[in-house]
């Protein structure tokens, strides 16, 4: 989508312990050749780093930020407080409360400071990457076409699964 390797998407996470749980976001970006960067920073442990990162993101060329955190997951909200760029919140599953803590503290933003929260686990990390692609695609016709082709491939894939299931059911009835 660009000749440049300058990152267009910034992925930040509250701890390196989040990385295994969210790294599929990067696979989605790679699938569409979107350059990205990944950083560890914490709204609570390194608040100044988060503020500096978010405040400088636009001038460094980033267009979307994905912010992942677990527990008292304030990272996405704090990033959104410091940048005009769209922020995608990615609540990370937790052992104690199953990620409901992460979800609520990511999604329940006050008015005027939006964060687009993805699901806890399941398709959340991949959807974060795909949603970042969709945001970029609003201003990139070629990327939009590639995303439309991807959507079409989902239709074909599910249709094939449905046909296979119908065949299996028919075979079992005999
Ligand atoms: C959050 O605290 C992080 O995003 C992580 O999900 C959680 C636990 O962090 P560690 O104690 O593993 O560093 O800020």
mmCIF file with all atom_site columns, C-alpha atoms and ligand atoms in Angstrom:
data_model
loop_
_atom_site.group_PDB
_atom_site.id
_atom_site.type_symbol
_atom_site.label_atom_id
_atom_site.label_alt_id
_atom_site.label_comp_id
_atom_site.label_asym_id
_atom_site.label_entity_id
_atom_site.label_seq_id
_atom_site.pdbx_PDB_ins_code
_atom_site.Cartn_x
_atom_site.Cartn_y
_atom_site.Cartn_z
_atom_site.occupancy
_atom_site.B_iso_or_equiv
_atom_site.pdbx_formal_charge
_atom_site.auth_seq_id
_atom_site.auth_comp_id
_atom_site.auth_asym_id
_atom_site.auth_atom_id
_atom_site.pdbx_PDB_model_num
ATOM   1   C CA . UNK A 1 1   ? 0.000   0.000   0.000  1.00 0.00 ? 1   UNK A CA 1
ATOM   2   C CA . UNK A 1 2   ? 3.028   2.238   0.298  1.00 0.00 ? 2   UNK A CA 1
ATOM   3   C CA . UNK A 1 3   ? 6.559   2.226   -1.045 1.00 0.00 ? 3   UNK A CA 1
ATOM   4   C CA . UNK A 1 4   ? 7.797   3.367   2.310  1.00 0.00 ? 4   UNK A CA 1
ATOM   5   C CA . UNK A 1 5   ? 8.671   1.203   5.266  1.00 0.00 ? 5   UNK A CA 1
ATOM   6   C CA . UNK A 1 6   ? 7.611   3.983   7.591  1.00 0.00 ? 6   UNK A CA 1
ATOM   7   C CA . UNK A 1 7   ? 5.183   2.440   10.082 1.00 0.00 ? 7   UNK A CA 1
ATOM   8   C CA . UNK A 1 8   ? 1.570   3.438   9.546  1.00 0.00 ? 8   UNK A CA 1
ATOM   9   C CA . UNK A 1 9   ? 0.238   1.469   12.509 1.00 0.00 ? 9   UNK A CA 1
ATOM   10  C CA . UNK A 1 10  ? 1.669   1.577   16.006 1.00 0.00 ? 10  UNK A CA 1
ATOM   11  C CA . UNK A 1 11  ? 0.981   -1.366  18.293 1.00 0.00 ? 11  UNK A CA 1
ATOM   12  C CA . UNK A 1 12  ? 1.594   -0.696  21.966 1.00 0.00 ? 12  UNK A CA 1
ATOM   13  C CA . UNK A 1 13  ? 1.052   -3.111  24.846 1.00 0.00 ? 13  UNK A CA 1
ATOM   14  C CA . UNK A 1 14  ? 1.200   -2.736  28.593 1.00 0.00 ? 14  UNK A CA 1
ATOM   15  C CA . UNK A 1 15  ? 3.616   -5.614  29.142 1.00 0.00 ? 15  UNK A CA 1
ATOM   16  C CA . UNK A 1 16  ? 5.684   -8.066  27.160 1.00 0.00 ? 16  UNK A CA 1
ATOM   17  C CA . UNK A 1 17  ? 3.457   -10.720 28.766 1.00 0.00 ? 17  UNK A CA 1
ATOM   18  C CA . UNK A 1 18  ? 0.688   -9.457  26.457 1.00 0.00 ? 18  UNK A CA 1
ATOM   19  C CA . UNK A 1 19  ? 2.625   -10.161 23.277 1.00 0.00 ? 19  UNK A CA 1
ATOM   20  C CA . UNK A 1 20  ? 1.847   -13.882 22.839 1.00 0.00 ? 20  UNK A CA 1
ATOM   21  C CA . UNK A 1 21  ? -1.839  -13.106 23.297 1.00 0.00 ? 21  UNK A CA 1
ATOM   22  C CA . UNK A 1 22  ? -2.028  -10.280 20.759 1.00 0.00 ? 22  UNK A CA 1
ATOM   23  C CA . UNK A 1 23  ? 0.612   -10.967 18.137 1.00 0.00 ? 23  UNK A CA 1
ATOM   24  C CA . UNK A 1 24  ? -1.955  -12.179 15.584 1.00 0.00 ? 24  UNK A CA 1
ATOM   25  C CA . UNK A 1 25  ? -2.763  -8.488  15.080 1.00 0.00 ? 25  UNK A CA 1
ATOM   26  C CA . UNK A 1 26  ? 0.546   -8.227  13.244 1.00 0.00 ? 26  UNK A CA 1
ATOM   27  C CA . UNK A 1 27  ? -0.290  -11.168 10.961 1.00 0.00 ? 27  UNK A CA 1
ATOM   28  C CA . UNK A 1 28  ? -3.350  -9.277  9.764  1.00 0.00 ? 28  UNK A CA 1
ATOM   29  C CA . UNK A 1 29  ? -1.235  -6.202  9.013  1.00 0.00 ? 29  UNK A CA 1
ATOM   30  C CA . UNK A 1 30  ? 1.384   -8.276  7.198  1.00 0.00 ? 30  UNK A CA 1
ATOM   31  C CA . UNK A 1 31  ? -1.375  -9.905  5.142  1.00 0.00 ? 31  UNK A CA 1
ATOM   32  C CA . UNK A 1 32  ? -2.106  -6.453  3.686  1.00 0.00 ? 32  UNK A CA 1
ATOM   33  C CA . UNK A 1 33  ? 1.522   -5.269  3.572  1.00 0.00 ? 33  UNK A CA 1
ATOM   34  C CA . UNK A 1 34  ? 0.882   -2.532  6.111  1.00 0.00 ? 34  UNK A CA 1
ATOM   35  C CA . UNK A 1 35  ? 4.093   -1.409  7.836  1.00 0.00 ? 35  UNK A CA 1
ATOM   36  C CA . UNK A 1 36  ? 3.863   -1.315  11.613 1.00 0.00 ? 36  UNK A CA 1
ATOM   37  C CA . UNK A 1 37  ? 5.897   -0.946  14.776 1.00 0.00 ? 37  UNK A CA 1
ATOM   38  C CA . UNK A 1 38  ? 5.464   -2.712  18.124 1.00 0.00 ? 38  UNK A CA 1
ATOM   39  C CA . UNK A 1 39  ? 6.329   -1.234  21.537 1.00 0.00 ? 39  UNK A CA 1
ATOM   40  C CA . UNK A 1 40  ? 5.894   -2.135  25.204 1.00 0.00 ? 40  UNK A CA 1
ATOM   41  C CA . UNK A 1 41  ? 4.819   0.754   27.428 1.00 0.00 ? 41  UNK A CA 1
ATOM   42  C CA . UNK A 1 42  ? 2.478   1.040   30.353 1.00 0.00 ? 42  UNK A CA 1
ATOM   43  C CA . UNK A 1 43  ? -0.112  3.659   31.248 1.00 0.00 ? 43  UNK A CA 1
ATOM   44  C CA . UNK A 1 44  ? 0.767   3.082   34.897 1.00 0.00 ? 44  UNK A CA 1
ATOM   45  C CA . UNK A 1 45  ? 4.424   2.023   34.954 1.00 0.00 ? 45  UNK A CA 1
ATOM   46  C CA . UNK A 1 46  ? 5.748   4.338   32.219 1.00 0.00 ? 46  UNK A CA 1
ATOM   47  C CA . UNK A 1 47  ? 3.103   7.063   31.874 1.00 0.00 ? 47  UNK A CA 1
ATOM   48  C CA . UNK A 1 48  ? 5.501   9.651   30.460 1.00 0.00 ? 48  UNK A CA 1
ATOM   49  C CA . UNK A 1 49  ? 6.669   7.285   27.728 1.00 0.00 ? 49  UNK A CA 1
ATOM   50  C CA . UNK A 1 50  ? 3.048   6.631   26.738 1.00 0.00 ? 50  UNK A CA 1
ATOM   51  C CA . UNK A 1 51  ? 2.259   10.338  26.625 1.00 0.00 ? 51  UNK A CA 1
ATOM   52  C CA . UNK A 1 52  ? 5.346   11.114  24.523 1.00 0.00 ? 52  UNK A CA 1
ATOM   53  C CA . UNK A 1 53  ? 4.698   8.215   22.156 1.00 0.00 ? 53  UNK A CA 1
ATOM   54  C CA . UNK A 1 54  ? 1.064   9.158   21.583 1.00 0.00 ? 54  UNK A CA 1
ATOM   55  C CA . UNK A 1 55  ? 1.754   12.874  21.268 1.00 0.00 ? 55  UNK A CA 1
ATOM   56  C CA . UNK A 1 56  ? 4.468   12.332  18.631 1.00 0.00 ? 56  UNK A CA 1
ATOM   57  C CA . UNK A 1 57  ? 2.728   9.527   16.736 1.00 0.00 ? 57  UNK A CA 1
ATOM   58  C CA . UNK A 1 58  ? 1.079   11.695  14.089 1.00 0.00 ? 58  UNK A CA 1
ATOM   59  C CA . UNK A 1 59  ? 4.221   13.652  13.215 1.00 0.00 ? 59  UNK A CA 1
ATOM   60  C CA . UNK A 1 60  ? 6.157   10.388  12.942 1.00 0.00 ? 60  UNK A CA 1
ATOM   61  C CA . UNK A 1 61  ? 3.715   9.218   10.269 1.00 0.00 ? 61  UNK A CA 1
ATOM   62  C CA . UNK A 1 62  ? 1.537   6.806   12.192 1.00 0.00 ? 62  UNK A CA 1
ATOM   63  C CA . UNK A 1 63  ? -2.115  6.805   11.147 1.00 0.00 ? 63  UNK A CA 1
ATOM   64  C CA . UNK A 1 64  ? -3.667  4.301   13.552 1.00 0.00 ? 64  UNK A CA 1
ATOM   65  C CA . UNK A 1 65  ? -2.677  3.060   17.007 1.00 0.00 ? 65  UNK A CA 1
ATOM   66  C CA . UNK A 1 66  ? -3.610  -0.315  18.474 1.00 0.00 ? 66  UNK A CA 1
ATOM   67  C CA . UNK A 1 67  ? -3.279  -0.335  22.259 1.00 0.00 ? 67  UNK A CA 1
ATOM   68  C CA . UNK A 1 68  ? -3.433  -3.660  24.121 1.00 0.00 ? 68  UNK A CA 1
ATOM   69  C CA . UNK A 1 69  ? -3.545  -4.087  27.879 1.00 0.00 ? 69  UNK A CA 1
ATOM   70  C CA . UNK A 1 70  ? -4.956  -6.373  30.541 1.00 0.00 ? 70  UNK A CA 1
ATOM   71  C CA . UNK A 1 71  ? -6.494  -5.859  33.961 1.00 0.00 ? 71  UNK A CA 1
ATOM   72  C CA . UNK A 1 72  ? -6.847  -2.157  34.736 1.00 0.00 ? 72  UNK A CA 1
ATOM   73  C CA . UNK A 1 73  ? -6.404  -1.607  31.018 1.00 0.00 ? 73  UNK A CA 1
ATOM   74  C CA . UNK A 1 74  ? -6.098  2.157   30.716 1.00 0.00 ? 74  UNK A CA 1
ATOM   75  C CA . UNK A 1 75  ? -3.485  2.179   27.964 1.00 0.00 ? 75  UNK A CA 1
ATOM   76  C CA . UNK A 1 76  ? -5.825  2.706   25.005 1.00 0.00 ? 76  UNK A CA 1
ATOM   77  C CA . UNK A 1 77  ? -7.673  5.500   26.786 1.00 0.00 ? 77  UNK A CA 1
ATOM   78  C CA . UNK A 1 78  ? -4.491  7.294   27.783 1.00 0.00 ? 78  UNK A CA 1
ATOM   79  C CA . UNK A 1 79  ? -3.095  6.989   24.260 1.00 0.00 ? 79  UNK A CA 1
ATOM   80  C CA . UNK A 1 80  ? -6.370  8.387   22.886 1.00 0.00 ? 80  UNK A CA 1
ATOM   81  C CA . UNK A 1 81  ? -6.093  11.292  25.309 1.00 0.00 ? 81  UNK A CA 1
ATOM   82  C CA . UNK A 1 82  ? -2.798  12.334  23.737 1.00 0.00 ? 82  UNK A CA 1
ATOM   83  C CA . UNK A 1 83  ? -3.384  11.918  19.987 1.00 0.00 ? 83  UNK A CA 1
ATOM   84  C CA . UNK A 1 84  ? -5.921  12.854  17.327 1.00 0.00 ? 84  UNK A CA 1
ATOM   85  C CA . UNK A 1 85  ? -5.253  9.506   15.592 1.00 0.00 ? 85  UNK A CA 1
ATOM   86  C CA . UNK A 1 86  ? -7.868  6.731   15.808 1.00 0.00 ? 86  UNK A CA 1
ATOM   87  C CA . UNK A 1 87  ? -7.110  4.313   18.641 1.00 0.00 ? 87  UNK A CA 1
ATOM   88  C CA . UNK A 1 88  ? -8.130  0.665   18.633 1.00 0.00 ? 88  UNK A CA 1
ATOM   89  C CA . UNK A 1 89  ? -8.298  -0.809  22.118 1.00 0.00 ? 89  UNK A CA 1
ATOM   90  C CA . UNK A 1 90  ? -7.395  -4.450  22.526 1.00 0.00 ? 90  UNK A CA 1
ATOM   91  C CA . UNK A 1 91  ? -8.423  -5.897  25.902 1.00 0.00 ? 91  UNK A CA 1
ATOM   92  C CA . UNK A 1 92  ? -6.089  -8.733  26.890 1.00 0.00 ? 92  UNK A CA 1
ATOM   93  C CA . UNK A 1 93  ? -7.441  -11.869 28.610 1.00 0.00 ? 93  UNK A CA 1
ATOM   94  C CA . UNK A 1 94  ? -6.541  -12.128 32.307 1.00 0.00 ? 94  UNK A CA 1
ATOM   95  C CA . UNK A 1 95  ? -6.324  -15.095 34.667 1.00 0.00 ? 95  UNK A CA 1
ATOM   96  C CA . UNK A 1 96  ? -8.183  -13.510 37.565 1.00 0.00 ? 96  UNK A CA 1
ATOM   97  C CA . UNK A 1 97  ? -11.290 -12.055 35.936 1.00 0.00 ? 97  UNK A CA 1
ATOM   98  C CA . UNK A 1 98  ? -11.180 -13.615 32.503 1.00 0.00 ? 98  UNK A CA 1
ATOM   99  C CA . UNK A 1 99  ? -10.564 -10.334 30.745 1.00 0.00 ? 99  UNK A CA 1
ATOM   100 C CA . UNK A 1 100 ? -13.838 -8.709  31.752 1.00 0.00 ? 100 UNK A CA 1
ATOM   101 C CA . UNK A 1 101 ? -11.669 -6.280  33.725 1.00 0.00 ? 101 UNK A CA 1
ATOM   102 C CA . UNK A 1 102 ? -9.654  -5.501  30.575 1.00 0.00 ? 102 UNK A CA 1
ATOM   103 C CA . UNK A 1 103 ? -12.768 -5.161  28.421 1.00 0.00 ? 103 UNK A CA 1
ATOM   104 C CA . UNK A 1 104 ? -14.630 -2.775  30.692 1.00 0.00 ? 104 UNK A CA 1
ATOM   105 C CA . UNK A 1 105 ? -11.644 -0.566  31.402 1.00 0.00 ? 105 UNK A CA 1
ATOM   106 C CA . UNK A 1 106 ? -10.891 -0.346  27.670 1.00 0.00 ? 106 UNK A CA 1
ATOM   107 C CA . UNK A 1 107 ? -14.386 0.134   26.299 1.00 0.00 ? 107 UNK A CA 1
ATOM   108 C CA . UNK A 1 108 ? -16.057 2.375   28.880 1.00 0.00 ? 108 UNK A CA 1
ATOM   109 C CA . UNK A 1 109 ? -14.522 5.632   27.690 1.00 0.00 ? 109 UNK A CA 1
ATOM   110 C CA . UNK A 1 110 ? -15.988 9.009   28.560 1.00 0.00 ? 110 UNK A CA 1
ATOM   111 C CA . UNK A 1 111 ? -17.542 11.109  25.821 1.00 0.00 ? 111 UNK A CA 1
ATOM   112 C CA . UNK A 1 112 ? -15.249 13.026  23.441 1.00 0.00 ? 112 UNK A CA 1
ATOM   113 C CA . UNK A 1 113 ? -12.407 10.476  23.724 1.00 0.00 ? 113 UNK A CA 1
ATOM   114 C CA . UNK A 1 114 ? -13.378 7.476   21.564 1.00 0.00 ? 114 UNK A CA 1
ATOM   115 C CA . UNK A 1 115 ? -11.603 4.135   21.614 1.00 0.00 ? 115 UNK A CA 1
ATOM   116 C CA . UNK A 1 116 ? -12.754 1.368   19.259 1.00 0.00 ? 116 UNK A CA 1
ATOM   117 C CA . UNK A 1 117 ? -12.574 -1.705  21.481 1.00 0.00 ? 117 UNK A CA 1
ATOM   118 C CA . UNK A 1 118 ? -12.138 -5.185  20.046 1.00 0.00 ? 118 UNK A CA 1
ATOM   119 C CA . UNK A 1 119 ? -13.125 -8.499  21.663 1.00 0.00 ? 119 UNK A CA 1
ATOM   120 C CA . UNK A 1 120 ? -11.229 -10.132 24.538 1.00 0.00 ? 120 UNK A CA 1
ATOM   121 C CA . UNK A 1 121 ? -9.454  -13.082 22.992 1.00 0.00 ? 121 UNK A CA 1
ATOM   122 C CA . UNK A 1 122 ? -11.370 -14.863 20.199 1.00 0.00 ? 122 UNK A CA 1
ATOM   123 C CA . UNK A 1 123 ? -10.940 -12.778 17.058 1.00 0.00 ? 123 UNK A CA 1
ATOM   124 C CA . UNK A 1 124 ? -9.976  -9.636  18.970 1.00 0.00 ? 124 UNK A CA 1
ATOM   125 C CA . UNK A 1 125 ? -6.276  -9.374  18.109 1.00 0.00 ? 125 UNK A CA 1
ATOM   126 C CA . UNK A 1 126 ? -6.765  -10.321 14.456 1.00 0.00 ? 126 UNK A CA 1
ATOM   127 C CA . UNK A 1 127 ? -9.722  -7.959  14.189 1.00 0.00 ? 127 UNK A CA 1
ATOM   128 C CA . UNK A 1 128 ? -7.622  -5.153  15.651 1.00 0.00 ? 128 UNK A CA 1
ATOM   129 C CA . UNK A 1 129 ? -5.189  -5.581  12.773 1.00 0.00 ? 129 UNK A CA 1
ATOM   130 C CA . UNK A 1 130 ? -7.963  -5.886  10.207 1.00 0.00 ? 130 UNK A CA 1
ATOM   131 C CA . UNK A 1 131 ? -9.772  -2.845  11.557 1.00 0.00 ? 131 UNK A CA 1
ATOM   132 C CA . UNK A 1 132 ? -6.571  -0.825  11.299 1.00 0.00 ? 132 UNK A CA 1
ATOM   133 C CA . UNK A 1 133 ? -6.349  -1.926  7.652  1.00 0.00 ? 133 UNK A CA 1
ATOM   134 C CA . UNK A 1 134 ? -9.942  -0.822  7.083  1.00 0.00 ? 134 UNK A CA 1
ATOM   135 C CA . UNK A 1 135 ? -9.235  2.606   8.575  1.00 0.00 ? 135 UNK A CA 1
ATOM   136 C CA . UNK A 1 136 ? -6.211  3.024   6.302  1.00 0.00 ? 136 UNK A CA 1
ATOM   137 C CA . UNK A 1 137 ? -8.269  1.781   3.351  1.00 0.00 ? 137 UNK A CA 1
ATOM   138 C CA . UNK A 1 138 ? -10.715 4.679   3.636  1.00 0.00 ? 138 UNK A CA 1
ATOM   139 C CA . UNK A 1 139 ? -8.006  6.820   2.024  1.00 0.00 ? 139 UNK A CA 1
ATOM   140 C CA . UNK A 1 140 ? -6.406  4.141   -0.159 1.00 0.00 ? 140 UNK A CA 1
ATOM   141 C CA . UNK A 1 141 ? -8.470  2.728   -3.043 1.00 0.00 ? 141 UNK A CA 1
ATOM   142 C CA . UNK A 1 142 ? -6.026  -0.099  -3.765 1.00 0.00 ? 142 UNK A CA 1
ATOM   143 C CA . UNK A 1 143 ? -6.062  -1.262  -0.165 1.00 0.00 ? 143 UNK A CA 1
ATOM   144 C CA . UNK A 1 144 ? -9.856  -1.003  -0.165 1.00 0.00 ? 144 UNK A CA 1
ATOM   145 C CA . UNK A 1 145 ? -10.019 -3.301  -3.195 1.00 0.00 ? 145 UNK A CA 1
ATOM   146 C CA . UNK A 1 146 ? -7.713  -5.795  -1.492 1.00 0.00 ? 146 UNK A CA 1
ATOM   147 C CA . UNK A 1 147 ? -9.916  -5.747  1.577  1.00 0.00 ? 147 UNK A CA 1
ATOM   148 C CA . UNK A 1 148 ? -13.012 -6.291  -0.561 1.00 0.00 ? 148 UNK A CA 1
ATOM   149 C CA . UNK A 1 149 ? -11.295 -9.307  -2.149 1.00 0.00 ? 149 UNK A CA 1
ATOM   150 C CA . UNK A 1 150 ? -10.533 -10.614 1.335  1.00 0.00 ? 150 UNK A CA 1
ATOM   151 C CA . UNK A 1 151 ? -14.204 -10.280 2.298  1.00 0.00 ? 151 UNK A CA 1
ATOM   152 C CA . UNK A 1 152 ? -15.179 -12.113 -0.872 1.00 0.00 ? 152 UNK A CA 1
ATOM   153 C CA . UNK A 1 153 ? -12.791 -14.935 0.010  1.00 0.00 ? 153 UNK A CA 1
ATOM   154 C CA . UNK A 1 154 ? -14.622 -15.330 3.333  1.00 0.00 ? 154 UNK A CA 1
ATOM   155 C CA . UNK A 1 155 ? -17.879 -15.844 1.460  1.00 0.00 ? 155 UNK A CA 1
ATOM   156 C CA . UNK A 1 156 ? -16.297 -18.504 -0.722 1.00 0.00 ? 156 UNK A CA 1
ATOM   157 C CA . UNK A 1 157 ? -14.665 -20.193 2.272  1.00 0.00 ? 157 UNK A CA 1
ATOM   158 C CA . UNK A 1 158 ? -17.889 -20.418 4.278  1.00 0.00 ? 158 UNK A CA 1
ATOM   159 C CA . UNK A 1 159 ? -19.867 -21.548 1.229  1.00 0.00 ? 159 UNK A CA 1
ATOM   160 C CA . UNK A 1 160 ? -17.372 -24.394 0.767  1.00 0.00 ? 160 UNK A CA 1
ATOM   161 C CA . UNK A 1 161 ? -17.704 -25.351 4.449  1.00 0.00 ? 161 UNK A CA 1
ATOM   162 C CA . UNK A 1 162 ? -21.491 -25.320 4.142  1.00 0.00 ? 162 UNK A CA 1
ATOM   163 C CA . UNK A 1 163 ? -21.378 -27.520 1.018  1.00 0.00 ? 163 UNK A CA 1
ATOM   164 C CA . UNK A 1 164 ? -19.035 -29.964 2.763  1.00 0.00 ? 164 UNK A CA 1
ATOM   165 C CA . UNK A 1 165 ? -21.351 -30.130 5.777  1.00 0.00 ? 165 UNK A CA 1
ATOM   166 C CA . UNK A 1 166 ? -24.387 -30.767 3.574  1.00 0.00 ? 166 UNK A CA 1
ATOM   167 C CA . UNK A 1 167 ? -22.508 -33.618 1.912  1.00 0.00 ? 167 UNK A CA 1
ATOM   168 C CA . UNK A 1 168 ? -21.472 -35.061 5.277  1.00 0.00 ? 168 UNK A CA 1
ATOM   169 C CA . UNK A 1 169 ? -25.057 -34.963 6.557  1.00 0.00 ? 169 UNK A CA 1
ATOM   170 C CA . UNK A 1 170 ? -26.315 -36.602 3.369  1.00 0.00 ? 170 UNK A CA 1
ATOM   171 C CA . UNK A 1 171 ? -23.655 -39.338 3.647  1.00 0.00 ? 171 UNK A CA 1
ATOM   172 C CA . UNK A 1 172 ? -24.533 -40.005 7.292  1.00 0.00 ? 172 UNK A CA 1
ATOM   173 C CA . UNK A 1 173 ? -28.235 -40.381 6.386  1.00 0.00 ? 173 UNK A CA 1
ATOM   174 C CA . UNK A 1 174 ? -27.494 -43.293 4.088  1.00 0.00 ? 174 UNK A CA 1
HETATM 175 C C1 . LIG B 2 .   ? -1.114  -4.706  32.227 1.00 0.00 ? 1   LIG B C1 1
HETATM 176 O O1 . LIG B 2 .   ? -0.891  -5.555  33.296 1.00 0.00 ? 1   LIG B O1 1
HETATM 177 C C2 . LIG B 2 .   ? -0.452  -5.372  31.058 1.00 0.00 ? 1   LIG B C2 1
HETATM 178 O O2 . LIG B 2 .   ? -1.038  -4.964  29.870 1.00 0.00 ? 1   LIG B O2 1
HETATM 179 C C3 . LIG B 2 .   ? -0.628  -6.833  31.325 1.00 0.00 ? 1   LIG B C3 1
HETATM 180 O O3 . LIG B 2 .   ? -1.765  -7.358  30.657 1.00 0.00 ? 1   LIG B O3 1
HETATM 181 C C4 . LIG B 2 .   ? -0.871  -6.884  32.836 1.00 0.00 ? 1   LIG B C4 1
HETATM 182 C C5 . LIG B 2 .   ? 0.164   -7.683  33.588 1.00 0.00 ? 1   LIG B C5 1
HETATM 183 O O4 . LIG B 2 .   ? 1.434   -7.210  33.288 1.00 0.00 ? 1   LIG B O4 1
HETATM 184 P P1 . LIG B 2 .   ? 2.735   -7.988  33.833 1.00 0.00 ? 1   LIG B P1 1
HETATM 185 O O5 . LIG B 2 .   ? 2.623   -8.026  35.317 1.00 0.00 ? 1   LIG B O5 1
HETATM 186 O O6 . LIG B 2 .   ? 2.716   -9.357  33.209 1.00 0.00 ? 1   LIG B O6 1
HETATM 187 O O7 . LIG B 2 .   ? 3.920   -7.192  33.353 1.00 0.00 ? 1   LIG B O7 1
HETATM 188 O O8 . LIG B 2 .   ? -0.642  -3.423  32.436 1.00 0.00 ? 1   LIG B O8 1
#
